[in-house]
Structure formats: C-alpha cells, structure tokens
Amino acid sequence: MKSATLLSGLLAAVAPSLVAACGEDGAPSCYGPRNNVEYVRQVKRMQPGAPNATYGPKGPLEWGQINFLHTTDTHGWLEGHIKEQNYGADWGDFVTFTRRMKQTAGNMGADLLLIDTGDLHDGTGLSDSTKQDGEVSMPIFNEIDYDILTIGNHELYVSEVAYQMFNTYAKKWGDRYITSNVKILNPNTKQFEYVGATHRYFTTGKGIRIMAFGVLFDFTGNSNVSQVIKAADMVQQQWFIDALNTKDPIDMILLVGHNAISPKDSGSTFKTVWNAIRKVHPTKPITMFGGHSHIRDFAVYDENSVGIEL
C-alpha cells in the first residue's frame, strides 16, 4: 500500500475563492431582482457578511491510496478568523469542502476518510449561549460525513453534556463514534456503558481493511456519571486483546484520540496503546491522529507509523 497522504483539515485549506466579492470592483450583485436576465456569474459565491478569505492551496495537493481530513478542538468556533484571511473559511465552507473532496477522491479511485478527535462542544458565545451547551452549535457536525470520531474531555465535564453525547450524537454516529476508554452511567440500566463503540473494524470504499481505536488521555476531571479507563488498563482488557488478534485481515490500524500526538508529551497515552499494538502487529501501518494540546504537531513513531495533530 502506498504511503498515506495526510490532508490537513484546517480551515486554512478550505478558504473560498473570491476574485471579486459580489457587488465589489464592478462585480454584479449576488442578490436583488434579476429582471428576467440570465447573468453569467464569474465569481465564487459567498455567504452574506462573510469575511473575504484568501484562496488556494500553498502547493500542489498530492493524493495517495488513502487520504485523510482531520479536525480537532473546535470548541464551538464555527466562524472563520476575520483578521487572518488564510483562515477565513467557516464551518459552512468546510461542510461543502468535505463533500467536494469526497467526490473528488471517488472520481480518482482513492479513499478519503474524515476524522475528528474531540472537544467539539463548548468554548464560544454561540456554543455556550443555551441552557445546555452546544444545542445551537452542535448540529453543524451532522452535516459532515465523518468516518471516525472520538470524545474529548470537554464532552465530560458536565453530566448533561455527557448525556447529550450518549443519547444523541453517539447514537447518530453509531460505530463511527469510538470511545475505547470512556463509559457513562446509563440511567435505565444503572450500569456504566461505553459512550460509543470500543473499536471499529471496517473496509473502505476502495477495499482497505482498517481497525480503529479512539482513546482519551487519562482525564480525571470528568463528572461522576462518566468513567475514563486508564490506557494502561484498557490495553489489558479482553475486548482490546481480541480486536488486535482478530482473524479478519487488517491492512491498517487507525489510532485516534483526544491525546497529544508527541510521545514526549507526559500527558499523552498514545505511546502506551501504540506499544500494545506493536506487540501483536510489529510492522502493520499505524496512522495516528491526536488533539487536546491545541498545537500543530507531527510525530514519527517508527518507519510504519506516523501521527499528526492539528
């Protein structure tokens, strides 16, 4: 299998093109009566009032056999950055971008997977404006065809938010929402149950067979309706051992999580999980996606495993 091409999910990569905004520099108005005249539109459409964003990738985009778009730590921020035009696209633009990129990948005969590694929930005036955080901001994520998502610590501070993820979004996303070490107290059964799936084994549209895990760092600030299992304990659980030793063929392992990607980060538990995987699959390709530390980072664990954090 060819090396995976990692496509940044940063909004900088998805800024819309504007040669001339509607009504500016002689461009026709995008709105108003048409007077039965069919205009030929020579400019890209944009949302009314949106900041004028810069356009285009910084360099040629190389596609691999399997490609990824990665988002993390959104924290309710759905708007572009007005003072930084290269980060000017908002989440509406990103929704459109992901659809177009999926279509492009399909036309090329390649796979494109969309991944999010948590902390979707709170942090802005919009997301925190409702009685329960996220009621207004969260629905935008329903419009994105994610392949793998995992939970962040900000989904666990408040019990009502944790139950929102358990009752609404985990059910919507099904086995794509992977919480390998996070459980919640089910009020109906009075038992702690995984918020999402423990893992996901699936085959991509182009035939790549993947085993995926989603691991939160050893977080201790969660409310008492949730449990975060330490990574060192998780890798000894029978379901994890069985998943690694499955008889089903695996071409690639995806390790995603709300976890710093750097193995040198003392708070990250990725290396613990990576070590457990390597004991069973010493040379299997492992692609890793992190989050939480709010930095751009890249790490090479060995010649067959790399990680990125955006």
C-alpha angles and dihedrals in degrees: 000000000000119000112277117253111223111215114197116240091203114130088236087075095053104049113140122246118250118177087169125353119238109283094009131109092005095308116144119257115265091213140042134061116336096203089216090292118133108221122204105227113218099176135067117261118245136182116268110265095010117141116259103255129200118250141230141025120287091236144357113306111233117205124210133191088273124022135184141211112200131194129176143163096021091159093190093302103140099156130085123247108267095197094047110055093188086064094042101117118101131208092272087061090047092054090055092043094054092051092050092046092050089051092048092050091051091050090052094049092245134122122244119188124192116214134183124187104198147264093100092143128073140010111093138072090253097049094042097043098090130076088253113036116249101024091122101030103042100066091071088073090061087069094060118083097223118184097195131016133169137190130265132207091254089066089060109045094084121045094218091054092048089053090048088058092044098045101035117017101031089052092046094050095039116184090355088075103077121190103166095174106022126092135175132205107255106218091208099051096027086224131116109249132179112269090223135352121317091226142340129229112191144148119235122231090263095048106265110145112219137186112200133193129185117205130182117205117256093285118182103176096081123123118261094258090071136058128207112201113213113247092236089058095040094059089057095054117110096236090057093047091048092048092054092046096046117141089224112104116256122201097175139008119219115205110187130166152137088269135114108263097218114095086212092063106104092210096053121098097188093102090056091055093040091054091052091050093048092055089064101028107030097175105020114127110257120192115192133196122189141180145163100088094076095227136110108250141161130194136186111209096178138328091288102039132060135165137204134193124193 
